[in-house]
CSV table of C-alpha atoms in Angstrom, one decimal:
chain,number,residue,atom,x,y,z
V,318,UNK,CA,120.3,121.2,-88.2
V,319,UNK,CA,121.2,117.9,-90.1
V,320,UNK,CA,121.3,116.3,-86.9
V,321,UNK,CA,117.7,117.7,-85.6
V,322,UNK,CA,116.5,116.1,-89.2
V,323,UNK,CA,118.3,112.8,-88.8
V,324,UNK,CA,116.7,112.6,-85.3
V,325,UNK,CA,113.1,111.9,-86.8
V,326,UNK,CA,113.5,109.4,-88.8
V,327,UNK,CA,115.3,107.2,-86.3
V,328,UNK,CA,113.6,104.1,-85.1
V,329,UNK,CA,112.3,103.7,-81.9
V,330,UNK,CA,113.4,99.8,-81.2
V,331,UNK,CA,116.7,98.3,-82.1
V,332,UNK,CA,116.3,95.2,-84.6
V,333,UNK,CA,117.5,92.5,-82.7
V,334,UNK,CA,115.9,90.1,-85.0
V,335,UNK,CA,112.2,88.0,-84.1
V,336,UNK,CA,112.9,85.1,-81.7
V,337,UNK,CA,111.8,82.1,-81.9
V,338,UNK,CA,107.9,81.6,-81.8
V,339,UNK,CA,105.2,78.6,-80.6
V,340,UNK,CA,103.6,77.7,-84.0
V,341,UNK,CA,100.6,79.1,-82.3
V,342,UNK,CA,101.7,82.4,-81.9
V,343,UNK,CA,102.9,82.9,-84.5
V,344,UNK,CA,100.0,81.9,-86.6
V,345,UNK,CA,97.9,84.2,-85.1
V,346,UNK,CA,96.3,87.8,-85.6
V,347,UNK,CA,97.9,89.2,-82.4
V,348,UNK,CA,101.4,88.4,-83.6
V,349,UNK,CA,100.8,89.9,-87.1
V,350,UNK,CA,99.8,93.1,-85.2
V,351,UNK,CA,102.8,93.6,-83.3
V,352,UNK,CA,105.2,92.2,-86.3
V,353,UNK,CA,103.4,95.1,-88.2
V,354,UNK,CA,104.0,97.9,-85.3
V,355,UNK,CA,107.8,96.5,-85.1
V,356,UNK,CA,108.3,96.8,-88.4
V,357,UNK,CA,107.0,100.7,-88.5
V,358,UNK,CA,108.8,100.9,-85.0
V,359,UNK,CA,112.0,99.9,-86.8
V,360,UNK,CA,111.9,102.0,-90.1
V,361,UNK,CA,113.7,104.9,-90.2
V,362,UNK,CA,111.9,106.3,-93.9
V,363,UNK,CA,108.9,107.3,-91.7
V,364,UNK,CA,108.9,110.5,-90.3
V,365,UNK,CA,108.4,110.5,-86.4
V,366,UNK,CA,104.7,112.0,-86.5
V,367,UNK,CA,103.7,109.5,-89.2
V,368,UNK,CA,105.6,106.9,-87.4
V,369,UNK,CA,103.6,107.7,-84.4
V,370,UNK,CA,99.9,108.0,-86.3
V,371,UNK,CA,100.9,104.4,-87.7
V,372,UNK,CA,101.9,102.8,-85.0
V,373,UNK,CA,98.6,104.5,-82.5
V,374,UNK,CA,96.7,102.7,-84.8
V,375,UNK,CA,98.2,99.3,-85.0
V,376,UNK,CA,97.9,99.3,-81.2
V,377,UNK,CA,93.8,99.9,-81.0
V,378,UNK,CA,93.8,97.5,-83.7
V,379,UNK,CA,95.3,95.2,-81.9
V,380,UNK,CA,93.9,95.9,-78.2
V,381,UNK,CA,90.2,96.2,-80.0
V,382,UNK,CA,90.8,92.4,-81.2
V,383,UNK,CA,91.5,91.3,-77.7
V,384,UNK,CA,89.6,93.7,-75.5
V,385,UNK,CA,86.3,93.8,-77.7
V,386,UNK,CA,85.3,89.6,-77.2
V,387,UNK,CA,86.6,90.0,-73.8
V,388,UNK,CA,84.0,92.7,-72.9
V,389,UNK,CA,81.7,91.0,-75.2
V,390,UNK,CA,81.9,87.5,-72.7
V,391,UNK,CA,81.5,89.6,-69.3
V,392,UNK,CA,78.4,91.5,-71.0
V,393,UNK,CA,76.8,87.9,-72.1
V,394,UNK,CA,77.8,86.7,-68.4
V,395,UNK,CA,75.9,89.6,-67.1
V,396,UNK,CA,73.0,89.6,-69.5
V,397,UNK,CA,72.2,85.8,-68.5
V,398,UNK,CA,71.7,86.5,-64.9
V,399,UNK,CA,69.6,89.6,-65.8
V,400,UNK,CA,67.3,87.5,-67.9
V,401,UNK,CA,66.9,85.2,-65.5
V,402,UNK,CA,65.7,88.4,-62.7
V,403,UNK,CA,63.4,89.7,-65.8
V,404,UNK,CA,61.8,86.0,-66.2
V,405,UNK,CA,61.4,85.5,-62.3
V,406,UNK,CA,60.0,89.4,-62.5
V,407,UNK,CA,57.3,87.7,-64.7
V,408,UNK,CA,56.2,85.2,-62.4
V,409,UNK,CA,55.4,88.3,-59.5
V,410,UNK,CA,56.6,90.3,-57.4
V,411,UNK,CA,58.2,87.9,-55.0
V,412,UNK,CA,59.7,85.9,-57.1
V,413,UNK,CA,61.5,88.9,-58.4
V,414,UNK,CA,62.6,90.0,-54.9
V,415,UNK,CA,63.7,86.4,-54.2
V,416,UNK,CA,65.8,86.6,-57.5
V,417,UNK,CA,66.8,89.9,-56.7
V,418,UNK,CA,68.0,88.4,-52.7
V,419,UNK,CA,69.3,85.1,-54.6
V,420,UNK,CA,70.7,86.4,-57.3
V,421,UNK,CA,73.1,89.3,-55.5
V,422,UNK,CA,72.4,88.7,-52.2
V,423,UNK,CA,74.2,85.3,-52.4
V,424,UNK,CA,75.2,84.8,-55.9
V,425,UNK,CA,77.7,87.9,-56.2
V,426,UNK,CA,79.1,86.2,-52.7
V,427,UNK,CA,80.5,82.9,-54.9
V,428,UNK,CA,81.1,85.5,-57.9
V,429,UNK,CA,83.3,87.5,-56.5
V,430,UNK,CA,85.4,84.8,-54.9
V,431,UNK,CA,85.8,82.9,-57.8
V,432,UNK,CA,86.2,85.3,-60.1
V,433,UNK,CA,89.1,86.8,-57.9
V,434,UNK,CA,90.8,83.2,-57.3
V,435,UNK,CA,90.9,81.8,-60.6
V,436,UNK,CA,92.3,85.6,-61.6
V,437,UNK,CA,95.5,84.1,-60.3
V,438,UNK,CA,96.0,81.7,-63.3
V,439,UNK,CA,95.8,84.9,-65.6
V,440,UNK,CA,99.3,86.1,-63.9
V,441,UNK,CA,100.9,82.8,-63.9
V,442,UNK,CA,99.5,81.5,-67.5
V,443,UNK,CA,101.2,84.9,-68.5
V,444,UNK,CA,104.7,84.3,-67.1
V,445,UNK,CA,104.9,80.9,-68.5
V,446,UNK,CA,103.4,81.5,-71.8
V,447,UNK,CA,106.5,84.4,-71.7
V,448,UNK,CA,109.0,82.3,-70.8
V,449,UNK,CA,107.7,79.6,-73.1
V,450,UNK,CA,107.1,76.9,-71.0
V,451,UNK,CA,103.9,76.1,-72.7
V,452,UNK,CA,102.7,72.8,-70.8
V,453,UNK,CA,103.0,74.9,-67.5
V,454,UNK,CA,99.7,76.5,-68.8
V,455,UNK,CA,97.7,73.4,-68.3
V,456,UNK,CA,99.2,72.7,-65.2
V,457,UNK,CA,98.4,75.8,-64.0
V,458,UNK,CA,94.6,75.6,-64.8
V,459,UNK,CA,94.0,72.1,-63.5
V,460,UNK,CA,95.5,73.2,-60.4
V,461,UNK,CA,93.7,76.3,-60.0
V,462,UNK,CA,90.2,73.7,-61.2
V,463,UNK,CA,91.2,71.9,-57.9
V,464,UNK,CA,91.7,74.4,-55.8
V,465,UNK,CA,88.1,76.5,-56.8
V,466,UNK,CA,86.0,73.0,-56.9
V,467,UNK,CA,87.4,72.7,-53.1
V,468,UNK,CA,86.7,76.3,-52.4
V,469,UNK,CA,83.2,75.6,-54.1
V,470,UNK,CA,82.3,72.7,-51.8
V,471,UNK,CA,82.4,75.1,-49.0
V,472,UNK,CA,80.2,77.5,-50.9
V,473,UNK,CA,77.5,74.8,-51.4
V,474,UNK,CA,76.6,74.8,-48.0
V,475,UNK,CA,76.2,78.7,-47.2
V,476,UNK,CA,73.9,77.7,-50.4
V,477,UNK,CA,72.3,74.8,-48.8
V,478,UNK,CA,71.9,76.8,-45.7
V,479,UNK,CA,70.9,80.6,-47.2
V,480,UNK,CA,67.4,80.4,-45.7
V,481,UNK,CA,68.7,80.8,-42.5
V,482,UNK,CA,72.1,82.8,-42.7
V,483,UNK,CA,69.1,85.2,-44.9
V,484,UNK,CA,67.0,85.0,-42.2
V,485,UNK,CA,69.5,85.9,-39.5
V,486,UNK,CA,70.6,88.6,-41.4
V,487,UNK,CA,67.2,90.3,-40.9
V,488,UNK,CA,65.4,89.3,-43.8
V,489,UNK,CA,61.9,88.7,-44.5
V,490,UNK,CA,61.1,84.8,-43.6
V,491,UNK,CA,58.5,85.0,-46.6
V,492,UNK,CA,61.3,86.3,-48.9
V,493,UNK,CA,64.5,84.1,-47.1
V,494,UNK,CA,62.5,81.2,-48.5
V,495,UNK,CA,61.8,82.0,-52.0
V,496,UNK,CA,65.0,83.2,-52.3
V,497,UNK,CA,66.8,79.8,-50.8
V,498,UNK,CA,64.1,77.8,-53.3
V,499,UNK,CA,66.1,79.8,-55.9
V,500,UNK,CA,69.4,79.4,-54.9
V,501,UNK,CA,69.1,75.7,-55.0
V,502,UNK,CA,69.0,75.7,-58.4
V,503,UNK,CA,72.3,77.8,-58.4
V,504,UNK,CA,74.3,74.9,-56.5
V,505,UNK,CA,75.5,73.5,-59.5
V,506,UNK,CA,76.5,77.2,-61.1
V,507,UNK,CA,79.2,77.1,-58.3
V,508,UNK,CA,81.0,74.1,-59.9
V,509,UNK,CA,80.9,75.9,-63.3
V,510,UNK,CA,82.5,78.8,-61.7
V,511,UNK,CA,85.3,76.5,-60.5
V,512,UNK,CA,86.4,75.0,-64.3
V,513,UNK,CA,85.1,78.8,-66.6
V,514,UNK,CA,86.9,81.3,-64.8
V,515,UNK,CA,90.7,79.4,-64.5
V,516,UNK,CA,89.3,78.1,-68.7
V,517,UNK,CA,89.3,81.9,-69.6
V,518,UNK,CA,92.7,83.2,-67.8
V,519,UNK,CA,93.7,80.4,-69.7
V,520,UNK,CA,92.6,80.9,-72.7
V,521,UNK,CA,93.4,84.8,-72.3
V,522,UNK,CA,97.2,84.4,-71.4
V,523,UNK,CA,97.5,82.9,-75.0
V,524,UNK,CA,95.5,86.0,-76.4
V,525,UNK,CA,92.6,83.5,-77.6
V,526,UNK,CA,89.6,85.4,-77.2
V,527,UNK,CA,87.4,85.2,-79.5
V,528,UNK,CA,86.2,81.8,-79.0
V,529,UNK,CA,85.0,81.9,-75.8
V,530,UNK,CA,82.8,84.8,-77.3
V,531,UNK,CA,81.0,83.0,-79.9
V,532,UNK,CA,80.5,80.1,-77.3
V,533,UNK,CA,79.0,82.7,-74.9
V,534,UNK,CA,76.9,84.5,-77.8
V,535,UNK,CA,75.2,81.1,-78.5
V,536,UNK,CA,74.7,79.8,-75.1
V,537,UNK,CA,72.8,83.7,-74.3
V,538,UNK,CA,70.3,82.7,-77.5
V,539,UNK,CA,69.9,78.8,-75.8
V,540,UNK,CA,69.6,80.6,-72.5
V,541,UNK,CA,66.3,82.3,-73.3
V,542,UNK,CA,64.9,79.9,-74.9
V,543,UNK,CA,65.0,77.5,-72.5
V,544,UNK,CA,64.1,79.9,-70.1
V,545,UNK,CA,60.9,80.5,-71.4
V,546,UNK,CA,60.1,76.8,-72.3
V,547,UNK,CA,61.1,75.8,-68.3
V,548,UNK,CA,59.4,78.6,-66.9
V,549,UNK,CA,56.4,79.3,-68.3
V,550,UNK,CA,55.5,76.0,-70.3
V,551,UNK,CA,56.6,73.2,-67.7
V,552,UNK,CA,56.3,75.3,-64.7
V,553,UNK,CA,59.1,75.0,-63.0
V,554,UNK,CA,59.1,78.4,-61.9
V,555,UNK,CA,61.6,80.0,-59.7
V,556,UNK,CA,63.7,76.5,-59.4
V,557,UNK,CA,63.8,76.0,-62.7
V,558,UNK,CA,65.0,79.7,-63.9
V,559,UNK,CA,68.0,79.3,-61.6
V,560,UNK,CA,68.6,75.5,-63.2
V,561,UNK,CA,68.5,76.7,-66.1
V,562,UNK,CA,70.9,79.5,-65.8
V,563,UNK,CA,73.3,77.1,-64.4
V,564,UNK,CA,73.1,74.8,-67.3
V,565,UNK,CA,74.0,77.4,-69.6
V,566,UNK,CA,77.1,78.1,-67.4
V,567,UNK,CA,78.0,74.4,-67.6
V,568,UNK,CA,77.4,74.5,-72.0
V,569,UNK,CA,79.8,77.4,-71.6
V,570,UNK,CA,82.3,75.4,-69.7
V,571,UNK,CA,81.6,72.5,-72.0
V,572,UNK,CA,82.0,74.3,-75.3
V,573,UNK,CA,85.5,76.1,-73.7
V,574,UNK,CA,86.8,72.9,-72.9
V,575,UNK,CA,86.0,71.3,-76.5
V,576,UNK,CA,87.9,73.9,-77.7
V,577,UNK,CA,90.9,73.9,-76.0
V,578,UNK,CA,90.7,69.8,-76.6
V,579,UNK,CA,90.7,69.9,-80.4
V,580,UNK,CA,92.0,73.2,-81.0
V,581,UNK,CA,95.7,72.9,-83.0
V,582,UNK,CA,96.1,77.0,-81.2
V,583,UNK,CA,96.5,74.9,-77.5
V,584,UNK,CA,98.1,71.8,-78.4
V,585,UNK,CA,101.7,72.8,-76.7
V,586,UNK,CA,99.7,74.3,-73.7
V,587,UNK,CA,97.4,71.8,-72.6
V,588,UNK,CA,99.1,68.2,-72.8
V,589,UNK,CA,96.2,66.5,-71.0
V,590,UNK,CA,95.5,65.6,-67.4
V,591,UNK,CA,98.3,65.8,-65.2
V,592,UNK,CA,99.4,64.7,-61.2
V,593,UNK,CA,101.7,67.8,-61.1
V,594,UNK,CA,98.5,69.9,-60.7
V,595,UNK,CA,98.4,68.5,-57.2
V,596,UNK,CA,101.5,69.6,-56.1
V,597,UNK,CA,102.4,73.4,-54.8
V,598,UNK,CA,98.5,74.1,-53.8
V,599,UNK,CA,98.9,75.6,-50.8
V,600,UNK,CA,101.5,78.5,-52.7
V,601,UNK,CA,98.8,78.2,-55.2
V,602,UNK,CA,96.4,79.1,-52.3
V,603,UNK,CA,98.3,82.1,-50.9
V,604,UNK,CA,98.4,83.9,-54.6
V,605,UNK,CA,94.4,82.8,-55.4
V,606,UNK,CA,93.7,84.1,-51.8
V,607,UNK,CA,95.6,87.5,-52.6
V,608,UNK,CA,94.0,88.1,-55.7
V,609,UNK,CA,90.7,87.4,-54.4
V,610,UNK,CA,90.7,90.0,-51.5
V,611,UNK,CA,91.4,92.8,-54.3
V,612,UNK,CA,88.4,91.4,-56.7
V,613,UNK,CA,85.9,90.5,-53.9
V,614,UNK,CA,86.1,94.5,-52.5
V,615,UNK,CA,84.6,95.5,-55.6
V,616,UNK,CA,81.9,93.2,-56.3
V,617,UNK,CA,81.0,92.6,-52.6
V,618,UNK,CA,79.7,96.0,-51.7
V,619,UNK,CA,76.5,95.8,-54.2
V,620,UNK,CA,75.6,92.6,-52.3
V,621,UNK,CA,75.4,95.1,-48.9
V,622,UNK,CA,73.0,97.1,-50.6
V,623,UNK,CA,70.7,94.3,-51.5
V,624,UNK,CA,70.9,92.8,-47.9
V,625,UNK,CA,70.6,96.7,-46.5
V,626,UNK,CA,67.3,96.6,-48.9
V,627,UNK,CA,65.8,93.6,-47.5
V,628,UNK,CA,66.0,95.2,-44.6
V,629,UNK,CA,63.5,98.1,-44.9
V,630,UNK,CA,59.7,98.7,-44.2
V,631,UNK,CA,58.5,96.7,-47.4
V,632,UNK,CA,61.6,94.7,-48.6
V,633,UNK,CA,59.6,93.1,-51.2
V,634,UNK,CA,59.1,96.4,-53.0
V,635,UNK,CA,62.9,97.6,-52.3
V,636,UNK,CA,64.0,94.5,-54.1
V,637,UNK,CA,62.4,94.9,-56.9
V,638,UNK,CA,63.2,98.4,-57.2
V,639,UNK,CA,67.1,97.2,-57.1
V,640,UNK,CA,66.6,94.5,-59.2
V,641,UNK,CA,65.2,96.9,-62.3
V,642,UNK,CA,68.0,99.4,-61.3
């Protein structure tokens, strides 16, 4: 019976003692967290029920702080593209197809693939960040910046040539060519891709979140208002929404970048510009190609349905129906 008793209040961990922390680790609200659930871990007053009420909520404290500016960023990334449908919807209904075509027809296409190659950076930023070999971070994200800037001059020209690829694919000529008028303007949002998504796994490895957040919360707010000032005061129409929606990529990019520059939180990972970045691509390759397979699968297949829509008796109006859906 004593030894049932003596059972619950024993501590889940062994105290082995904290080791040896980056300064900017340390100084931050995800290390508090977990200091606070080792410490209830460890103490051996608690009963076990208690210990395990305190410590379930110390965790979603702690996976709220990272997970909720990380949805937050995706949901602003989303939103922007959205707007940018809803103000092309405004100018008719073929300019809304052609965003609709444009937008995930081809967009989703570079997306997907980026998305899924600079995910590879998330895994290795992680291991080093582990192992604390903090300059490996920033070696890691220049080299995965070179290797999606290559991979995005090869996307430029299935960009440059949409009209026809769109066209061969079976969709409307009248359509093909509003659509390639508005993924001109997307050329740029390519390059974007290439530096944000490697900036983020970056970013993310050192559980730094929230930044990127407030960057993406304010570019949204510049996003629709220059939107509406290209759009419907200068007239730039369909060009101009998709410039526009690049440039706010690019601010995003930008603002990221600042950050990690003069932030005191990434002054052990990122030590500047380095030549080591060059070296090891093609292994670098092999793991971005890997981890782009598995994300391209699942972003890829709602760009079927949009080139499966332009291919019905009024394509125009099955567009538009996606594009609201």
């Amino acid at each position: 019976m004593d030894s049932s008793k003596s059972n619950i209040y024993q501590p889940f961990l062994e105290n082995n003692g904290i080791s040896n922390l980056s300064p900017q680790l340390s100084e931050s609200h995800n290390f508090e967290s977990s200091n606070e659930l080792e410490t209830v871990l460890l103490n051996t007053e608690i009963p076990l029920w208690n210990k395990l009420r305190l410590a379930t909520w110390i965790e979603m404290k702690l996976l709220f702080y990272l997970a909720a500016p990380a949805v937050m960023v995706y949901m602003i990334n989303y939103i922007m593209s959205m707007s940018t449908q809803i103000f092309s919807g405004h100018l008719g209904n073929l300019e809304l197809a052609a965003a609709s075509l444009g937008n995930t027809g081809v967009q989703v296409f570079a997306y997907g693939l980026m998305l899924g190659m600079g995910s590879a950076v998330e895994t290795l930023c992680g291991q080093a960040f582990g192992a604390k070999k903090f300059d490996m971070l920033g070696v890691y994200l220049q080299r995965s910046t070179i290797l999606l800037t290559l991979t995005g001059i090869l996307l430029a020209f299935v960009y440059i040539f949409c009209k026809p690829i769109l066209i061969f694919l079976g969709q409307s000529e009248r359509i093909a060519s509003a659509a390639a008028l508005f993924v001109y303007g997307l050329i740029p949002q390519i390059f974007a891709y290439a530096l944000n998504f490697p900036i983020q796994k970056f970013l993310q490895a050192q559980s730094i979140v929230a930044p990127s957040a407030y960057i993406s919360a304010g570019t949204l707010v510049l996003h629709l208002v220059m939107s509406w000032v290209v759009i419907y005061k200068i007239g730039l129409g369909l060009l101009g929404a998709s410039m526009i929606l690049s440039l706010s990529w690019w601010i995003i990019v930008i603002g990221q970048f600042v950050y990690i520059v003069k932030s005191e939180r990434c002054k052990q990972t990122w030590k500047g510009f380095s030549l080591q970045a060059f070296s090891g691509l093609p292994v670098f390759f092999k793991l971005s190609a890997a981890s782009a397979v598995m994300l391209c699968l699942e972003t890829w297949y709602f760009q079927i349905v949009v080139l499966l829509a332009g291919l019905l008796e009024n394509p125009e109006l099955s567009l538009d129906a996606l594009s609201i859906w």
